[in-house]
Coordinates of C-alpha atoms and ligand atoms in Angstrom, one line a residue:
M1 CA 0.0 0.0 0.0
S2 CA 2.8 2.3 0.9
R3 CA 4.2 4.8 -1.7
G4 CA 7.3 5.0 0.5
L5 CA 8.1 7.4 3.2
S6 CA 9.9 10.3 1.4
P7 CA 12.0 12.8 3.4
A8 CA 9.3 15.4 2.5
V9 CA 6.6 13.3 4.2
V10 CA 8.9 12.9 7.3
D11 CA 9.3 16.7 7.4
R12 CA 5.5 17.1 7.2
F13 CA 5.0 14.7 10.1
R14 CA 7.6 16.7 12.1
A15 CA 5.8 19.9 11.3
I16 CA 2.6 18.4 12.8
V17 CA 4.0 16.9 16.1
G18 CA 7.3 18.6 16.5
R19 CA 10.8 17.1 15.8
D20 CA 11.0 15.6 19.3
N21 CA 7.9 13.6 18.9
C22 CA 8.7 12.1 15.5
F23 CA 11.1 9.1 14.9
S24 CA 12.3 7.6 11.7
D25 CA 15.9 6.7 12.5
P26 CA 16.2 2.8 12.5
A27 CA 17.8 2.8 16.0
E28 CA 14.9 4.9 17.4
L29 CA 12.4 2.7 15.7
R30 CA 13.6 -0.4 17.5
T31 CA 11.6 0.4 20.6
Y32 CA 8.4 0.3 18.6
E33 CA 9.0 -3.0 16.7
A34 CA 7.0 -5.1 19.1
D35 CA 4.5 -5.1 21.9
A36 CA 4.8 -7.4 24.9
L37 CA 4.6 -10.4 22.6
T38 CA 8.2 -9.9 21.7
G39 CA 8.6 -13.0 19.5
F40 CA 7.2 -10.9 16.6
R41 CA 9.1 -7.8 15.5
V42 CA 8.4 -5.6 12.5
R43 CA 10.1 -2.2 11.9
P44 CA 7.7 0.6 11.2
G45 CA 8.5 3.4 8.8
I46 CA 7.9 6.3 11.2
V47 CA 6.6 6.8 14.8
V48 CA 4.8 9.9 15.8
L49 CA 3.7 10.9 19.3
P50 CA 0.9 13.5 19.0
R51 CA -0.4 15.4 22.0
T52 CA -3.8 16.5 20.8
T53 CA -6.8 15.2 18.9
E54 CA -6.0 17.7 16.2
E55 CA -2.5 16.4 15.8
V56 CA -3.8 12.8 15.6
S57 CA -6.2 13.9 12.9
A58 CA -3.5 15.7 10.9
C59 CA -1.2 12.6 11.2
V60 CA -4.0 10.3 10.0
R61 CA -4.7 12.6 7.0
L62 CA -1.1 12.8 6.1
A63 CA -0.5 9.0 6.5
R64 CA -3.5 8.4 4.2
E65 CA -2.3 10.9 1.6
A66 CA 1.1 9.2 1.7
E67 CA -0.6 5.8 1.5
L68 CA 1.0 4.6 4.7
E69 CA -0.8 2.0 6.9
I70 CA -1.5 3.1 10.4
V71 CA -1.0 1.3 13.7
A72 CA -2.1 2.9 17.0
R73 CA 0.0 2.2 20.0
G74 CA -0.6 2.8 23.7
S75 CA 2.0 1.5 26.2
G76 CA 2.9 -1.5 24.1
T77 CA 1.9 -4.1 26.8
G78 CA -0.5 -6.0 24.5
L79 CA 0.0 -9.8 24.5
S80 CA -1.4 -10.6 21.0
G81 CA 0.7 -8.4 18.7
G82 CA -2.1 -5.8 18.4
A83 CA 0.4 -2.9 18.3
L84 CA 2.8 -4.9 16.2
P85 CA 3.7 -2.5 13.3
T86 CA 2.9 -3.6 9.7
P87 CA 6.0 -3.1 7.5
D88 CA 6.9 0.5 7.0
C89 CA 3.7 1.7 8.6
A90 CA 3.1 4.9 10.5
V91 CA 2.8 4.2 14.2
I92 CA 0.7 6.7 16.0
G93 CA 1.7 6.5 19.7
L94 CA -0.7 7.9 22.2
A95 CA 1.7 7.8 25.2
R96 CA 2.1 11.6 25.3
M97 CA -1.7 12.2 25.4
N98 CA -1.8 11.5 29.1
A99 CA -3.8 14.3 30.6
I100 CA -6.8 13.9 32.9
L101 CA -9.3 16.3 31.3
A102 CA -12.2 16.4 33.8
V103 CA -13.4 14.7 36.9
D104 CA -17.1 14.8 37.6
L105 CA -17.7 13.1 41.0
P106 CA -21.4 13.8 41.4
N107 CA -22.1 12.1 38.1
M108 CA -19.3 9.5 38.6
R109 CA -17.6 10.2 35.3
M110 CA -14.0 11.1 34.3
R111 CA -12.7 12.2 30.9
V112 CA -9.2 11.3 30.1
Q113 CA -6.8 11.2 27.1
P114 CA -6.0 7.7 25.9
G115 CA -2.4 7.6 27.1
V116 CA -3.4 7.9 30.7
I117 CA -2.1 4.9 32.6
N118 CA -4.9 2.7 34.0
L119 CA -3.8 2.8 37.6
D120 CA -3.3 6.6 37.5
I121 CA -7.0 7.0 37.2
S122 CA -7.6 5.3 40.6
R123 CA -4.6 7.1 42.1
H124 CA -6.1 10.4 41.1
L125 CA -9.4 9.5 42.6
D126 CA -8.2 7.9 45.8
P127 CA -8.4 11.0 47.9
Y128 CA -12.1 11.3 47.0
G129 CA -12.9 7.7 47.8
Y130 CA -13.5 6.7 44.2
Y131 CA -11.7 4.4 41.8
Y132 CA -11.8 2.9 38.3
A133 CA -12.7 -0.8 38.5
P134 CA -11.1 -2.7 35.5
D135 CA -7.7 -3.7 36.8
P136 CA -5.5 -5.6 34.3
S137 CA -2.4 -7.0 36.0
S138 CA -0.5 -4.6 33.8
Q139 CA -2.5 -1.7 35.2
S140 CA 0.6 0.2 36.4
V141 CA 1.8 0.5 32.8
C142 CA -0.9 -0.1 30.3
S143 CA -2.9 2.8 28.8
I144 CA -6.7 3.4 28.9
G145 CA -6.7 3.7 25.1
G146 CA -5.1 0.2 24.9
N147 CA -7.7 -1.1 27.4
V148 CA -10.5 0.3 25.3
A149 CA -9.1 -1.3 22.1
E150 CA -8.6 -4.7 23.8
N151 CA -11.7 -4.5 26.1
S152 CA -9.3 -5.4 28.9
G153 CA -10.2 -7.4 31.9
G154 CA -8.6 -7.9 35.3
A155 CA -8.9 -9.7 38.6
H156 CA -11.8 -7.6 39.8
C157 CA -13.8 -7.7 36.5
L158 CA -15.6 -10.8 37.8
K159 CA -18.0 -8.6 39.9
Y160 CA -17.5 -5.3 38.2
G161 CA -17.3 -6.2 34.5
F162 CA -14.8 -5.5 31.7
T163 CA -13.7 -2.2 30.2
T164 CA -16.9 -2.3 28.0
N165 CA -19.0 -1.9 31.2
H166 CA -17.0 1.2 32.2
V167 CA -16.7 3.3 29.1
V168 CA -19.6 5.5 28.3
A169 CA -18.3 7.9 25.6
L170 CA -15.4 8.3 23.3
T171 CA -13.8 10.8 20.9
M172 CA -12.3 9.1 17.9
V173 CA -10.4 10.1 14.7
L174 CA -11.7 8.2 11.7
D175 CA -9.8 7.0 8.6
D176 CA -10.3 10.3 6.8
G177 CA -9.0 12.3 9.8
S178 CA -12.5 13.5 10.8
V179 CA -13.2 13.6 14.5
V180 CA -16.4 12.1 16.0
D181 CA -17.9 11.9 19.5
I182 CA -19.6 8.6 20.2
G183 CA -21.7 7.5 23.1
A184 CA -23.4 9.5 25.8
Q185 CA -21.7 10.9 28.9
H186 CA -25.0 10.6 30.8
G187 CA -28.0 8.3 30.2
A188 CA -28.3 5.6 27.6
P189 CA -26.8 6.3 24.1
L190 CA -29.3 7.1 21.3
G191 CA -29.5 4.7 18.4
Y192 CA -26.7 2.2 17.7
D193 CA -24.5 1.5 20.7
L194 CA -21.3 2.3 18.9
V195 CA -19.2 2.6 22.0
S196 CA -19.7 -1.2 22.4
A197 CA -18.6 -1.7 18.8
I198 CA -15.5 0.3 19.4
V199 CA -14.5 -1.2 22.7
G200 CA -12.6 -4.4 21.8
S201 CA -12.2 -3.5 18.2
E202 CA -8.4 -3.7 18.5
G203 CA -7.4 -0.5 16.9
M204 CA -9.1 -1.3 13.6
L205 CA -11.9 1.3 13.5
G206 CA -10.1 4.5 14.3
I207 CA -7.9 6.2 16.9
V208 CA -9.5 6.9 20.2
T209 CA -8.3 10.3 21.5
E210 CA -10.6 10.9 24.5
V211 CA -12.4 8.4 26.8
V212 CA -15.2 9.1 29.3
V213 CA -15.1 6.4 32.0
R214 CA -17.6 5.5 34.7
I215 CA -16.0 5.7 38.1
L216 CA -17.1 3.9 41.3
R217 CA -17.1 4.6 45.0
K218 CA -14.6 2.4 46.8
P219 CA -16.4 -0.4 48.7
Q220 CA -16.7 0.1 52.4
T221 CA -14.9 -3.1 53.2
T222 CA -12.9 -5.7 51.3
R223 CA -12.2 -9.1 52.8
T224 CA -9.4 -11.2 51.3
L225 CA -9.3 -14.9 51.6
F226 CA -6.2 -17.0 50.8
A227 CA -6.9 -20.7 50.4
T228 CA -4.5 -23.6 49.6
F229 CA -5.6 -26.9 48.0
P230 CA -4.0 -30.2 47.2
G231 CA -4.5 -29.6 43.5
T232 CA -6.4 -27.6 40.9
D233 CA -9.3 -30.1 40.9
E234 CA -10.2 -29.1 44.5
A235 CA -9.5 -25.4 43.8
G236 CA -11.7 -25.5 40.6
E237 CA -14.4 -27.2 42.6
A238 CA -14.3 -24.4 45.2
V239 CA -14.7 -21.8 42.5
S240 CA -17.7 -23.6 41.0
R241 CA -19.4 -24.1 44.4
T242 CA -18.9 -20.4 45.3
I243 CA -20.5 -19.0 42.2
A244 CA -23.2 -21.7 42.3
A245 CA -24.1 -20.6 45.8
G246 CA -24.9 -17.1 44.4
I247 CA -21.8 -15.5 45.8
V248 CA -20.1 -13.0 43.4
P249 CA -16.7 -12.2 44.8
A250 CA -15.0 -9.2 43.5
A251 CA -12.2 -11.5 42.4
I252 CA -11.2 -15.2 42.4
E253 CA -7.7 -15.9 41.1
M254 CA -6.1 -19.3 40.9
C255 CA -2.4 -20.2 40.8
D256 CA -1.1 -23.8 40.3
Q257 CA 2.0 -25.3 41.9
L258 CA 4.5 -24.1 39.3
A259 CA 3.1 -20.5 39.4
I260 CA 3.3 -20.6 43.2
E261 CA 6.9 -21.5 43.0
A262 CA 7.6 -18.6 40.6
I263 CA 5.6 -16.1 42.7
V264 CA 7.3 -17.1 46.0
A265 CA 10.7 -16.8 44.3
A266 CA 10.0 -13.3 42.9
T267 CA 8.0 -11.6 45.6
G268 CA 8.8 -13.4 48.9
V269 CA 5.2 -14.1 49.8
D270 CA 5.0 -17.0 52.3
W271 CA 2.8 -19.2 50.2
P272 CA 3.4 -23.0 50.9
L273 CA 5.4 -24.5 48.1
D274 CA 3.8 -27.9 48.6
A275 CA 0.3 -26.6 47.8
G276 CA -1.0 -27.9 44.5
A277 CA -3.1 -24.7 44.0
V278 CA -4.1 -21.5 45.8
L279 CA -7.1 -19.3 45.4
L280 CA -6.9 -15.6 46.2
M281 CA -10.3 -14.1 46.7
D282 CA -11.7 -10.7 47.4
V283 CA -15.2 -10.2 48.7
D284 CA -16.4 -6.6 49.1
G285 CA -19.4 -4.4 50.0
V286 CA -20.8 -2.9 53.1
E287 CA -19.1 -4.4 56.2
A288 CA -21.9 -6.7 57.3
E289 CA -22.3 -8.1 53.7
A290 CA -18.6 -8.6 53.2
V291 CA -18.2 -10.4 56.6
H292 CA -21.2 -12.7 55.9
T293 CA -20.1 -13.5 52.3
A294 CA -16.5 -14.2 53.3
A295 CA -17.6 -16.7 56.0
R296 CA -19.8 -18.4 53.4
A297 CA -17.0 -18.5 50.8
E298 CA -14.6 -19.9 53.4
A299 CA -17.0 -22.7 54.4
L300 CA -17.5 -23.6 50.7
A301 CA -13.7 -23.6 50.1
R302 CA -13.2 -26.0 53.1
D303 CA -16.1 -28.2 51.8
A304 CA -14.3 -28.4 48.4
G305 CA -11.1 -29.7 50.1
A306 CA -9.1 -26.6 51.1
L307 CA -6.1 -27.4 53.2
Q308 CA -5.9 -24.0 54.8
V309 CA -8.0 -20.8 54.5
R310 CA -6.7 -17.6 56.0
T311 CA -7.0 -13.9 55.8
P312 CA -4.0 -11.6 55.4
R313 CA -2.7 -10.3 58.8
D314 CA -2.8 -6.7 57.7
D315 CA -3.1 -4.4 54.7
A316 CA 0.6 -4.8 53.9
E317 CA 0.2 -8.6 53.6
R318 CA -2.9 -8.2 51.5
A319 CA -1.1 -5.8 49.2
L320 CA 1.8 -8.3 49.0
M321 CA -0.5 -11.1 48.1
W322 CA -2.1 -9.1 45.3
K323 CA 1.3 -7.9 44.2
G324 CA 2.3 -11.5 43.9
R325 CA -0.7 -12.4 41.8
K326 CA -0.4 -9.3 39.6
G327 CA 3.3 -9.8 39.1
A328 CA 2.9 -13.5 38.3
F329 CA 3.7 -13.3 34.6
A330 CA 7.0 -11.6 35.2
A331 CA 7.7 -13.9 38.2
V332 CA 7.7 -16.9 35.8
G333 CA 11.0 -15.5 34.5
R334 CA 12.5 -16.9 37.7
I335 CA 11.8 -20.5 36.7
S336 CA 12.2 -20.4 33.0
P337 CA 14.3 -18.4 30.5
N338 CA 11.3 -17.9 28.2
Y339 CA 7.6 -18.4 28.3
Y340 CA 4.6 -17.9 26.1
V341 CA 1.5 -16.3 27.7
Q342 CA -1.7 -18.0 26.4
D343 CA -5.2 -16.6 27.0
G344 CA -8.3 -18.7 26.6
V345 CA -11.7 -19.1 28.2
V346 CA -13.6 -22.2 29.3
P347 CA -16.8 -22.6 31.2
R348 CA -16.1 -22.4 34.9
R349 CA -17.3 -26.0 35.6
A350 CA -14.7 -27.3 33.1
I351 CA -11.7 -25.6 34.6
A352 CA -10.3 -28.7 36.4
Q353 CA -10.7 -31.0 33.5
V354 CA -9.2 -28.5 31.0
L355 CA -6.2 -28.0 33.3
R356 CA -5.7 -31.8 33.4
E357 CA -5.8 -32.0 29.6
I358 CA -3.3 -29.1 29.4
A359 CA -1.0 -30.9 31.8
Q360 CA -1.2 -34.1 29.7
L361 CA -0.5 -32.2 26.5
A362 CA 2.5 -30.4 28.1
A363 CA 3.9 -33.8 29.4
R364 CA 3.6 -35.3 26.0
E365 CA 5.6 -32.5 24.4
G366 CA 8.1 -32.4 27.2
L367 CA 7.3 -28.9 28.3
R368 CA 6.1 -27.3 31.6
V369 CA 3.0 -25.2 31.8
A370 CA 2.3 -22.8 34.8
N371 CA -1.3 -21.6 35.3
V372 CA -2.2 -18.3 36.9
F373 CA -5.6 -17.0 36.0
H374 CA -9.0 -15.3 36.5
A375 CA -10.7 -18.4 37.7
G376 CA -14.1 -16.8 38.4
D377 CA -14.4 -15.8 34.7
G378 CA -13.0 -19.2 33.5
N379 CA -10.3 -17.1 31.8
L380 CA -7.1 -19.2 31.7
H381 CA -3.6 -18.0 31.3
P382 CA -1.5 -21.0 30.7
L383 CA 2.2 -20.0 30.6
V384 CA 4.1 -22.4 28.4
L385 CA 7.7 -22.5 29.6
F386 CA 10.6 -23.0 27.2
D387 CA 14.2 -22.3 26.5
Q388 CA 14.8 -20.7 23.1
R389 CA 18.4 -21.8 23.3
V390 CA 17.3 -25.4 22.9
A391 CA 16.7 -26.1 19.2
G392 CA 13.0 -26.6 18.4
E393 CA 11.6 -25.7 21.9
A394 CA 10.2 -22.3 20.9
E395 CA 8.3 -23.9 18.0
R396 CA 7.0 -26.6 20.3
A397 CA 5.9 -24.1 22.9
E398 CA 4.0 -22.2 20.2
Q399 CA 2.4 -25.4 19.1
V400 CA 1.4 -26.3 22.6
A401 CA -0.1 -22.9 23.1
G402 CA -2.1 -23.3 20.0
E403 CA -3.4 -26.7 21.0
I404 CA -4.4 -25.3 24.4
L405 CA -6.8 -22.9 22.5
R406 CA -8.2 -25.9 20.7
I407 CA -8.9 -27.6 24.0
C408 CA -10.7 -24.4 25.2
M409 CA -12.8 -24.4 22.0
R410 CA -13.6 -28.1 22.4
Y411 CA -15.1 -27.3 25.9
G412 CA -17.2 -24.5 24.5
G413 CA -14.8 -21.7 25.4
S414 CA -13.0 -19.1 23.4
I415 CA -9.5 -18.3 22.0
T416 CA -9.2 -15.1 24.0
G417 CA -10.6 -13.8 27.3
E418 CA -9.0 -10.4 27.4
H419 CA -5.7 -10.2 25.4
G420 CA -7.3 -9.9 22.0
V421 CA -6.8 -11.6 18.7
G422 CA -4.3 -9.2 17.2
H423 CA -1.6 -10.7 15.0
D424 CA -1.1 -13.8 17.1
K425 CA -4.5 -15.4 17.1
A426 CA -5.9 -14.4 13.7
K427 CA -5.1 -17.9 12.5
Y428 CA -7.5 -19.4 15.1
L429 CA -10.5 -17.1 14.6
G430 CA -11.7 -19.1 11.6
E431 CA -11.9 -22.2 13.9
L432 CA -14.1 -20.3 16.3
F433 CA -16.5 -18.6 13.9
D434 CA -17.9 -19.6 10.6
A435 CA -17.4 -17.6 7.4
T436 CA -20.7 -15.7 7.7
S437 CA -20.0 -14.7 11.3
L438 CA -16.6 -13.4 10.3
E439 CA -18.0 -11.6 7.3
T440 CA -20.6 -9.9 9.6
M441 CA -17.8 -8.6 11.8
N442 CA -15.8 -7.5 8.8
F443 CA -18.9 -5.4 7.6
V444 CA -18.5 -3.3 10.8
R445 CA -14.8 -2.8 10.1
C446 CA -15.5 -1.9 6.5
A447 CA -18.2 0.7 7.5
F448 CA -15.5 2.6 9.5
D449 CA -12.4 1.9 7.5
P450 CA -13.1 0.7 4.0
M451 CA -9.5 0.9 2.8
R452 CA -8.3 -0.9 6.0
A453 CA -5.9 1.8 6.8
F454 CA -5.8 0.9 10.5
N455 CA -4.2 -2.2 11.8
R456 CA -4.3 -4.0 8.5
S457 CA -3.7 -7.7 8.6
K458 CA -4.8 -8.1 12.2
V459 CA -7.6 -10.2 13.7
F460 CA -9.2 -11.5 10.5
P461 CA -7.8 -14.8 9.3
T462 CA -8.2 -14.2 5.6
P463 CA -8.0 -10.5 5.0
R464 CA -10.0 -9.2 2.0
L465 CA -10.6 -5.8 0.7
C466 CA -13.9 -4.4 1.9
G467 CA -16.4 -5.3 -0.8
D468 CA -14.7 -8.4 -1.9
A469 CA -17.2 -11.3 -1.8
P470 CA -16.1 -14.3 0.3
G471 CA -17.4 -16.7 -2.3
P472 CA -19.9 -17.1 -5.1
Y473 CA -22.7 -14.4 -4.8
V474 CA -25.8 -15.8 -3.2
P475 CA -28.8 -13.6 -3.6
H476 CA -30.7 -12.6 -0.5
A477 CA -34.2 -14.0 -0.1
T478 CA -35.7 -10.5 -0.6
E479 CA -33.9 -10.2 -4.0
T480 CA -35.2 -13.7 -5.1
A481 CA -38.7 -12.5 -4.2
E482 CA -38.1 -9.3 -6.1
L483 CA -38.7 -7.2 -3.0
A484 CA -35.2 -5.7 -3.1
G485 CA -32.4 -5.4 -5.6
R486 CA -28.6 -4.8 -5.3
G487 CA -28.8 -1.2 -6.4
Ligands
FAD1 C1 2.5 -8.6 32.6 C2 1.2 -8.3 31.8 C3 0.0 -8.6 32.4 C4 -1.2 -8.3 31.7 N1 -2.4 -8.5 32.4 C5 -3.5 -8.3 31.7 C6 -4.8 -8.5 32.4 O1 -4.9 -8.9 33.6 N2 -5.9 -8.3 31.7 C7 -5.9 -7.8 30.4 O2 -7.0 -7.6 29.8 N3 -4.7 -7.6 29.8 C8 -3.6 -7.9 30.4 N4 -2.4 -7.6 29.7 C9 -2.4 -7.2 28.3 C10 -2.3 -5.7 28.1 O3 -1.7 -5.0 29.2 C11 -3.7 -5.1 27.8 O4 -4.1 -5.7 26.5 C12 -3.7 -3.6 27.6 O5 -5.0 -3.1 27.5 C13 -2.8 -3.1 26.5 O6 -2.7 -1.6 26.7 P1 -1.5 -0.9 26.0 O7 -1.7 0.6 26.3 O8 -0.2 -1.5 26.3 O9 -1.9 -1.1 24.5 P2 -0.9 -1.5 23.2 O10 -0.3 -2.8 23.5 O11 0.0 -0.4 22.9 O12 -2.0 -1.7 22.1 C14 -3.0 -2.7 22.2 C15 -4.0 -2.5 21.0 O13 -4.7 -1.3 21.2 C16 -4.6 -0.5 20.1 N5 -4.6 0.9 20.6 C17 -3.8 1.4 21.5 N6 -4.2 2.6 21.8 C18 -5.2 2.9 21.0 C19 -6.0 4.1 20.8 N7 -5.9 5.2 21.5 N8 -7.0 4.0 19.8 C20 -7.2 2.9 19.1 N9 -6.5 1.8 19.3 C21 -5.5 1.8 20.2 C22 -3.4 -1.0 19.4 O14 -3.4 -0.7 18.0 C23 -3.4 -2.5 19.7 O15 -4.2 -3.1 18.8 C24 -1.2 -7.9 30.4 C25 0.1 -7.6 29.8 C26 1.2 -7.8 30.5 C27 2.5 -7.6 29.8

């Protein structure tokens, strides 16, 4: 698609964003070659870091005029290659658009630029007793714009919902550089709920330049339970029984034995190394409710076979436990030189069985898999450990990670719970959806971006130009009945 990035075009980008916010030198571009899925690397043609919606709009117009593909980038923590550049593309990085624009406590709304870091929203609100609920484990570094694009989840999304439940309005730059406001800051949106179409669209419909989020009052009380089990079977059973009993904890996270080993090594939590699995659970609400629910949840965990159930001694220990859980991916670096983070979903009742199948698969392939995940949502994160210095291991790990997704699909689950499809999982999408379903999704994309300027070659397994028919034309029933024509 690209006509090439001439020096004149580079100068025009510089004129828009300023020389300090524009990179085209190969050494400078290296930082932007990958997201957190570092196994894939592609060098972009240019990276620009605009500061305003107007600058984003001007950059999009120029990129389109120069026939450059466009990839939006937040903090680059994505785990599916969503922000992976396409060759010689223009990366529009939103990291410098990190201003909090308005806080409206009485209406529980906050307007932010997309580069604002997720955790900074809650930090900003803390003195007022409010917070922003979706809490990806990467929340200290990932951007709200990236969260919107990926419909990110997190430990506490079990009770409070994913990003899509917390975004009410957006400002977005479209493929021709025009700027639109979508959604409703207050009340229900009129007409099509386009915010829901944009949240989770993985940077393919436009570039989000402002986000209005719903903010919540902090719960009066949070009770944390830490339970150890002989194995994941018993821990999975405890999760099922808890939810079946009508209890909706704010979070239920599970770690298996290998993940415990890594977390203990990295953080110094005193979790027993001989436990086969642990559950970390938060229940929250008004004091009386939280106390009652925690007691019920503890009893259910014991009935399911818990070896030990305890509450943290103080806030510092609670914070350490959650730090252990949230730092689990990085902690795995302590027990393996390399690892592949997988993200799949299974129905909650199938967790134990699916984990057994994953263990059998790993054993057959001579690899280890650690599991640390959002158990309440059935959102697994198997971490396939490998050593890329050993010939063939990286390839085997990728193969095992792919087979894990097939196991999830076989149990009626999905190929991603929260990390998105991006570049990495496009090849599996066709196994989850039939051609008509994929085509329907593609219609939405084509309505926003008919030339596929944004994030081309991501998500869809067999990219087609908008308007290309997927197969022989089949007339619609209304045409056959001569009630409608094709224009
Ligand atoms: C250690 C670790 C733990 C993680 N834990 C979780 C977790 O618990 N839950 C979870 O959901 N994810 C998790 N993630 C994945 C990742 O942090 C999220 O997907 C996050 O939302 C990505 O945000 P980002 O700012 O880094 O986006 P990027 O990686 O920069 O981009 C992600 C996608 O968003 C698009 N994009 C970015 N900004 C915009 C914008 N303004 N407009 C339009 N499109 C845009 C990009 O094109 C790309 O497709 C984790 C990642 C790591 C490394």
